[in-house]
CSV table of C-alpha atoms in Angstrom, one decimal:
chain,number,residue,atom,x,y,z
J,1,MET,CA,114.3,93.8,75.2
J,2,LEU,CA,111.0,94.6,76.9
J,3,ILE,CA,109.1,91.6,75.5
J,4,PHE,CA,107.8,89.3,78.2
J,5,LEU,CA,107.9,85.6,78.1
J,6,THR,CA,104.7,83.8,79.0
J,7,GLY,CA,104.3,83.8,82.8
J,8,TRP,CA,108.0,84.1,83.6
J,9,GLY,CA,109.5,87.4,82.6
J,10,LEU,CA,112.2,88.9,80.6
J,11,PRO,CA,115.2,87.3,79.0
J,12,LEU,CA,117.2,89.1,81.7
J,13,HIS,CA,115.4,87.0,84.3
J,14,ILE,CA,116.2,83.8,82.4
J,15,ALA,CA,119.8,84.7,82.1
J,16,ILE,CA,120.0,85.4,85.9
J,17,ASP,CA,118.4,82.1,86.9
J,18,SER,CA,120.9,80.2,84.8
J,19,PHE,CA,123.9,82.3,86.2
J,20,GLN,CA,124.9,83.6,82.7
J,21,HIS,CA,127.0,86.5,83.9
J,22,GLU,CA,128.1,87.7,80.4
J,23,MET,CA,124.5,87.4,79.0
J,24,VAL,CA,123.3,89.5,82.0
J,25,ARG,CA,125.9,92.1,81.2
J,26,LEU,CA,125.0,92.1,77.5
J,27,LEU,CA,121.3,92.5,78.2
J,28,LEU,CA,121.9,95.3,80.7
J,29,ASP,CA,124.2,97.1,78.3
J,30,SER,CA,121.5,96.7,75.6
J,31,GLY,CA,118.9,98.5,77.8
J,32,SER,CA,117.1,95.8,79.8
J,33,ASP,CA,115.5,97.4,82.8
J,34,PRO,CA,116.3,95.5,86.1
J,35,ARG,CA,113.3,97.1,87.7
J,36,ILE,CA,110.7,95.4,85.4
J,37,GLN,CA,108.6,92.9,87.4
J,38,THR,CA,107.2,89.5,86.4
J,39,LYS,CA,103.5,88.7,86.9
J,40,TRP,CA,104.5,87.7,90.4
J,41,ASN,CA,106.0,91.2,90.9
J,42,GLN,CA,109.5,89.7,91.1
J,43,THR,CA,112.4,91.8,89.7
J,44,ALA,CA,115.7,90.4,88.4
J,45,LEU,CA,117.1,91.2,91.8
J,46,HIS,CA,114.5,89.0,93.6
J,47,ILE,CA,115.4,86.1,91.3
J,48,ALA,CA,119.1,86.5,91.8
J,49,THR,CA,119.0,86.7,95.6
J,50,GLU,CA,116.5,83.9,96.1
J,51,ASN,CA,118.3,81.3,94.2
J,52,ARG,CA,119.8,79.3,97.1
J,53,PHE,CA,121.7,77.0,94.7
J,54,GLN,CA,124.3,79.7,94.3
J,55,GLY,CA,126.2,79.9,91.1
J,56,LYS,CA,129.7,81.2,91.1
J,57,ASN,CA,128.6,84.4,89.4
J,58,THR,CA,125.7,85.2,91.7
J,59,GLU,CA,127.4,88.0,93.6
J,60,GLU,CA,128.8,89.5,90.4
J,61,ILE,CA,125.3,89.4,88.8
J,62,ILE,CA,123.8,91.2,91.8
J,63,GLU,CA,126.5,93.9,91.6
J,64,LEU,CA,125.7,94.4,87.9
J,65,LEU,CA,122.0,94.8,88.7
J,66,LEU,CA,122.7,97.3,91.5
J,67,GLU,CA,125.1,99.3,89.3
J,68,ASN,CA,122.3,99.5,86.6
J,69,GLY,CA,119.7,100.9,88.9
J,70,ALA,CA,118.0,97.9,90.5
J,71,ASN,CA,115.6,99.0,93.3
J,72,VAL,CA,116.5,97.0,96.4
J,73,ASN,CA,113.2,97.7,98.1
J,74,LEU,CA,110.7,96.7,95.5
J,75,GLN,CA,108.3,94.0,96.9
J,76,ASP,CA,106.9,91.0,95.1
J,77,GLU,CA,103.4,89.6,95.4
J,78,MET,CA,104.3,88.2,98.8
J,79,ASN,CA,105.7,91.6,99.8
J,80,ARG,CA,109.2,90.2,100.0
J,81,THR,CA,112.1,92.3,99.0
J,82,ALA,CA,115.4,91.0,97.7
J,83,LEU,CA,116.8,91.2,101.3
J,84,HIS,CA,114.2,88.6,102.5
J,85,GLY,CA,115.6,86.1,100.0
J,86,ALA,CA,119.2,87.0,100.5
J,87,VAL,CA,119.6,86.0,104.2
J,88,TRP,CA,121.4,82.8,103.2
J,89,ASN,CA,124.5,84.7,101.9
J,90,VAL,CA,126.4,87.3,104.0
J,91,ASN,CA,128.1,88.9,101.0
J,92,ILE,CA,124.8,89.5,99.2
J,93,VAL,CA,123.3,90.9,102.4
J,94,LYS,CA,126.2,93.4,102.7
J,95,LEU,CA,125.7,94.4,99.0
J,96,LEU,CA,122.0,95.1,99.5
J,97,LEU,CA,122.5,97.0,102.8
J,98,ASP,CA,125.2,99.1,101.2
J,99,HIS,CA,122.7,100.0,98.5
J,100,GLY,CA,120.0,101.1,101.0
J,101,ALA,CA,117.9,98.0,101.6
J,102,ASN,CA,115.2,98.6,104.2
J,103,VAL,CA,115.7,96.0,107.0
J,104,ASN,CA,112.3,96.5,108.5
J,105,LEU,CA,110.0,95.9,105.5
J,106,GLN,CA,107.6,93.0,106.2
J,107,ASP,CA,106.2,90.4,103.9
J,108,LYS,CA,102.6,89.2,103.7
J,109,CYS,CA,103.3,87.1,106.8
J,110,SER,CA,104.6,90.2,108.5
J,111,ARG,CA,108.1,88.7,108.6
J,112,THR,CA,111.2,90.9,108.3
J,113,ALA,CA,114.6,89.7,107.0
J,114,LEU,CA,115.5,89.4,110.7
J,115,HIS,CA,112.7,86.9,111.3
J,116,ILE,CA,113.9,84.7,108.4
J,117,ALA,CA,117.6,85.0,109.3
J,118,THR,CA,117.2,84.1,113.0
J,119,ALA,CA,114.9,81.2,112.1
J,120,ASN,CA,117.8,79.7,110.1
J,121,GLY,CA,119.3,78.9,113.5
J,122,ILE,CA,122.6,77.2,112.8
J,123,GLY,CA,122.9,78.1,109.1
J,124,ASN,CA,126.1,79.3,107.5
J,125,ASN,CA,126.9,82.9,108.5
J,126,THR,CA,123.6,83.3,110.3
J,127,GLU,CA,125.2,85.0,113.3
J,128,GLU,CA,127.1,87.5,111.0
J,129,ILE,CA,124.0,88.2,109.0
J,130,THR,CA,121.9,88.8,112.1
J,131,GLY,CA,124.6,91.2,113.4
J,132,LEU,CA,124.6,93.1,110.1
J,133,LEU,CA,120.8,93.5,110.1
J,134,LEU,CA,120.9,94.7,113.7
J,135,ALA,CA,123.7,97.2,112.9
J,136,HIS,CA,121.5,98.6,110.2
J,137,GLY,CA,118.6,99.2,112.4
J,138,ALA,CA,116.5,96.0,112.4
J,139,LYS,CA,113.7,96.3,114.9
J,140,VAL,CA,114.0,93.3,117.2
J,141,ASN,CA,110.4,93.4,118.6
J,142,LEU,CA,108.5,93.5,115.3
J,143,GLN,CA,106.0,90.6,115.3
J,144,ASP,CA,104.9,88.4,112.4
J,145,GLU,CA,101.4,87.2,111.6
J,146,THR,CA,101.7,84.7,114.4
J,147,ASN,CA,102.9,87.4,116.8
J,148,ARG,CA,106.4,85.8,116.9
J,149,THR,CA,109.5,88.0,117.2
J,150,ALA,CA,112.9,87.1,115.9
J,151,LEU,CA,113.6,85.8,119.4
J,152,HIS,CA,111.0,83.1,119.2
J,153,GLY,CA,112.8,81.6,116.1
J,154,ALA,CA,116.3,82.1,117.5
J,155,VAL,CA,116.2,79.8,120.5
J,156,TRP,CA,118.3,77.2,118.6
J,157,ASN,CA,121.4,79.4,118.6
J,158,VAL,CA,122.8,80.9,121.8
J,159,ASN,CA,124.9,83.5,120.0
J,160,ILE,CA,122.0,84.9,118.1
J,161,VAL,CA,119.9,85.0,121.3
J,162,LYS,CA,122.7,87.0,122.9
J,163,LEU,CA,122.8,89.4,120.0
J,164,LEU,CA,119.1,90.0,120.2
J,165,LEU,CA,119.1,90.4,124.0
J,166,ASN,CA,122.0,92.9,123.6
J,167,HIS,CA,119.8,94.9,121.2
J,168,GLY,CA,116.8,95.1,123.6
J,169,VAL,CA,114.5,92.3,122.5
J,170,SER,CA,111.6,91.8,124.8
J,171,VAL,CA,111.7,88.4,126.5
J,172,ASN,CA,108.0,88.5,127.4
J,173,LEU,CA,106.3,89.1,124.0
J,174,GLN,CA,103.8,86.2,123.4
J,175,ASP,CA,102.8,84.7,120.1
J,176,LYS,CA,99.2,83.9,119.1
J,177,SER,CA,99.4,80.7,121.2
J,178,TYR,CA,100.5,83.0,124.1
J,179,ARG,CA,103.9,81.3,124.2
J,180,THR,CA,107.0,83.3,125.0
J,181,ALA,CA,110.6,82.4,124.0
J,182,LEU,CA,110.8,80.8,127.5
J,183,HIS,CA,108.0,78.4,126.7
J,184,ILE,CA,109.7,77.4,123.4
J,185,THR,CA,113.1,77.0,125.1
J,186,THR,CA,111.9,74.8,127.9
J,187,ALA,CA,109.9,72.6,125.5
J,188,LYS,CA,112.9,71.8,123.4
J,189,ARG,CA,114.1,68.2,123.0
J,190,LYS,CA,117.1,68.6,120.7
J,191,ARG,CA,120.2,70.8,120.7
J,192,LYS,CA,120.0,70.6,124.5
J,193,ARG,CA,123.5,71.9,125.4
J,194,ASN,CA,122.4,75.6,125.6
J,195,ILE,CA,118.9,75.2,126.9
J,196,TRP,CA,120.0,76.0,130.5
J,197,ASP,CA,121.9,79.0,129.3
J,198,PHE,CA,118.9,80.3,127.4
J,199,THR,CA,116.6,79.8,130.3
J,200,ASP,CA,118.9,81.4,132.8
J,201,SER,CA,119.5,84.4,130.5
J,202,PHE,CA,115.7,84.9,129.9
J,203,LEU,CA,115.0,84.7,133.6
J,204,GLU,CA,117.8,87.1,134.6
J,205,LEU,CA,116.4,89.6,132.1
J,206,GLY,CA,113.0,89.5,133.6
J,207,ALA,CA,111.1,86.7,131.7
J,208,TYR,CA,107.8,85.9,133.4
J,209,ASP,CA,108.0,82.2,134.2
J,210,ASP,CA,104.2,82.2,135.0
J,211,PHE,CA,102.9,83.3,131.7
J,212,GLN,CA,100.3,80.8,130.5
J,213,ASP,CA,99.8,79.7,126.9
J,214,GLU,CA,96.5,79.0,125.2
J,215,ILE,CA,96.0,75.8,127.1
J,216,ASP,CA,97.1,77.3,130.4
J,217,ARG,CA,100.6,75.8,130.5
J,218,ILE,CA,103.5,77.6,132.0
J,219,ALA,CA,107.1,76.9,131.2
J,220,LEU,CA,107.3,74.6,134.1
J,221,HIS,CA,104.9,72.1,132.4
J,222,ASP,CA,107.3,71.6,129.5
J,223,ALA,CA,110.5,71.5,131.6
J,224,GLY,CA,109.3,68.4,133.4
J,225,LYS,CA,108.3,66.4,130.4
J,226,THR,CA,111.6,64.5,129.8
J,227,SER,CA,113.9,62.1,131.4
J,228,GLU,CA,116.9,64.1,130.4
J,229,ARG,CA,119.0,65.4,133.4
J,230,HIS,CA,119.2,68.9,131.9
J,231,ASN,CA,115.5,69.3,132.2
J,232,LEU,CA,115.6,68.5,135.9
J,233,ASP,CA,118.1,71.3,136.2
J,234,ILE,CA,115.8,73.6,134.2
J,235,THR,CA,112.9,72.7,136.4
J,236,GLU,CA,115.0,73.5,139.5
J,237,LEU,CA,116.1,76.8,137.9
J,238,LEU,CA,112.5,77.8,137.1
J,239,LEU,CA,111.5,77.0,140.7
J,240,GLU,CA,114.4,79.0,142.1
J,241,HIS,CA,113.2,82.0,140.2
J,242,GLY,CA,109.7,81.6,141.5
J,243,ALA,CA,107.7,79.5,139.1
J,244,ASN,CA,104.3,79.1,140.6
J,245,VAL,CA,103.5,75.4,141.1
J,246,ASN,CA,99.9,76.3,141.9
J,247,LEU,CA,99.5,77.0,138.2
J,248,LEU,CA,100.3,73.4,137.4
J,249,ASP,CA,97.1,71.5,136.6
J,250,LYS,CA,95.8,68.7,138.8
J,251,LYS,CA,96.9,66.1,136.1
J,252,VAL,CA,100.6,66.9,136.4
J,253,PHE,CA,101.4,63.7,138.3
J,254,ARG,CA,99.0,61.6,136.3
J,255,ASN,CA,100.7,62.8,133.1
J,256,MET,CA,104.0,62.0,134.7
J,257,GLU,CA,102.9,58.5,135.6
J,258,SER,CA,101.8,57.7,132.0
J,259,ASN,CA,104.9,59.2,130.4
J,260,ARG,CA,107.2,56.3,129.6
J,261,ASP,CA,109.9,58.7,128.4
J,262,ILE,CA,110.7,59.9,131.9
J,263,HIS,CA,112.8,57.6,134.1
J,264,ILE,CA,111.1,56.6,137.3
J,265,ASN,CA,113.9,58.1,139.4
J,266,ASN,CA,113.4,61.5,137.7
J,267,LYS,CA,109.7,61.3,138.1
J,268,ILE,CA,110.2,61.0,141.9
J,269,VAL,CA,112.7,63.9,141.9
J,270,LEU,CA,110.3,66.1,139.9
J,271,CYS,CA,107.5,65.1,142.3
J,272,ASP,CA,109.6,66.1,145.3
J,273,MET,CA,110.6,69.4,143.7
J,274,PHE,CA,107.1,70.4,143.0
J,275,MET,CA,106.0,69.5,146.5
J,276,ALA,CA,108.9,71.3,148.1
J,277,ALA,CA,107.8,74.4,146.2
J,278,GLY,CA,104.3,74.1,147.6
J,279,TYR,CA,102.4,72.1,145.1
J,280,PRO,CA,99.2,71.0,147.0
J,281,ILE,CA,99.4,67.2,146.9
J,282,THR,CA,95.6,67.1,147.7
J,283,LYS,CA,95.1,68.1,144.1
J,284,TYR,CA,96.6,64.8,143.0
J,285,GLU,CA,94.1,62.6,141.1
J,286,GLU,CA,94.5,58.9,141.5
J,287,PRO,CA,94.6,57.0,138.1
J,288,ARG,CA,91.5,55.0,137.4
J,289,ASP,CA,93.6,52.1,136.2
J,290,LYS,CA,96.5,51.8,138.6
J,291,THR,CA,98.1,49.1,136.4
J,292,GLN,CA,98.7,51.8,133.8
J,293,ALA,CA,100.5,54.0,136.4
J,294,ASP,CA,104.1,53.8,137.6
J,295,GLN,CA,103.5,51.8,140.8
J,296,LYS,CA,106.6,53.2,142.4
J,297,LEU,CA,105.7,56.8,141.7
J,298,PHE,CA,102.1,56.2,142.8
J,299,GLU,CA,103.3,54.7,146.1
J,300,HIS,CA,105.7,57.6,146.6
J,301,ILE,CA,102.9,60.1,146.1
J,302,GLN,CA,100.6,58.3,148.4
J,303,ASN,CA,103.3,58.2,151.2
J,304,ARG,CA,104.0,61.9,150.7
J,305,LYS,CA,100.3,62.7,151.0
J,306,PHE,CA,100.2,61.5,154.6
J,307,GLU,CA,103.5,63.1,155.7
J,308,THR,CA,103.4,65.8,158.2
J,309,LEU,CA,104.9,69.0,156.8
J,310,SER,CA,107.7,70.3,158.9
J,311,LEU,CA,107.5,73.9,160.2
J,312,SER,CA,110.6,74.9,158.1
J,313,SER,CA,109.0,73.5,154.9
J,314,PHE,CA,105.7,75.2,155.7
J,315,SER,CA,107.5,78.5,156.4
J,316,ARG,CA,109.4,78.2,153.1
J,317,ILE,CA,106.3,77.6,151.1
J,318,CYS,CA,104.5,80.6,152.7
J,319,ILE,CA,107.4,82.9,152.1
J,320,ARG,CA,107.8,81.8,148.5
J,321,ASN,CA,104.1,82.2,147.8
J,322,THR,CA,104.1,85.7,149.3
J,323,LEU,CA,107.1,86.7,147.2
J,324,ILE,CA,105.6,85.2,144.1
J,325,THR,CA,102.4,87.1,144.6
J,326,ALA,CA,104.3,90.3,145.3
J,327,SER,CA,106.7,90.0,142.3
J,328,ASP,CA,103.8,89.6,139.8
J,329,GLY,CA,105.6,86.9,137.8
J,330,CYS,CA,109.1,88.3,138.0
J,331,ALA,CA,112.0,86.4,139.5
J,332,ILE,CA,112.0,86.1,143.2
J,333,THR,CA,115.7,85.5,143.7
J,334,SER,CA,116.6,89.1,144.3
J,335,LYS,CA,113.7,89.5,146.7
J,336,ILE,CA,114.9,86.5,148.7
J,337,THR,CA,118.4,87.9,149.2
J,338,GLN,CA,116.8,91.1,150.5
J,339,LEU,CA,115.0,89.3,153.4
J,340,ASP,CA,116.5,90.0,156.8
J,341,LEU,CA,117.5,86.4,157.3
J,342,PRO,CA,120.7,84.5,157.6
J,343,LYS,CA,122.3,83.5,154.3
J,344,GLN,CA,121.7,79.8,154.9
J,345,LEU,CA,118.0,80.5,155.1
J,346,HIS,CA,118.1,82.5,151.8
J,347,VAL,CA,119.6,79.4,150.2
J,348,TYR,CA,117.0,77.1,151.8
J,349,ILE,CA,114.1,79.2,150.5
J,350,GLU,CA,115.5,79.7,147.0
J,351,ARG,CA,117.1,76.3,146.2
J,352,LEU,CA,114.3,74.1,147.5
J,353,GLN,CA,116.6,71.8,149.5
J,354,LEU,CA,114.7,68.5,149.9
């Protein structure tokens, strides 16, 4: 029973891949060793757990392998264990965990089972699987080869994000492009319903909204790149928490002018939001070819450039800039409420009333 087939493996592996439950039982009873590996270092357990086209006998086959001494923590040539391949099936995950699967082993891309499970986003049983991994000690802040944590991949599913946050995941870890989960969230265009909730949760837990990625963009850059109303709300939320408009580059309005996906009315609202938060309009660069710009927005910006800033607006900008500097990237909302000022002024400073 220990004769290898060319390149593939043992008859046991073949029987598993074709879901032949009785043949697997017969081979195991005849002495086949479930720990023997193919030339790709895969065991019978790897093959059984990674077959996403699940046969009706898959769970029974895995139970047989485990009962016959299969090692749940053997790694293949990609350093993947059976658990890495099993995160599509909650019952198989339970079986492996009950038999001592190590939830924190990393593959050659430095991904754990938690990375893979959370990246499934809205897959079947993803939330339950994530909960099981966390309950068995999965480390939420392990980073893969791109420096992403499970949180970076989980921003499609609000319940998984909540699970990770409840288990102490850091909201400020950056990937190799220096992007945090907040960057990824505010840049999203699909599954928009929970974006505001994600953003608010991250900010409340201390997410730095002024972290710059590899091309110096902060979360505020991405939040303003759409005509969707929800992103206006997110822009407002970021500003309320102290996003520093001075980190927006001088092309922010030019990019807005040329972006046909943003409705003109929203462009004007975004423009006024940035200016109310203290964006220096003198940084505005006029487009070389005005026929390519939104004339209405261009005229609006030109008119705003020559407006006299009211004392109240000037004071708000000065107070916000001072708080932003003092908070070192943290939310300024709590600092505003501590100011010895009437409540109406707290609201005026925080909410950027136009």
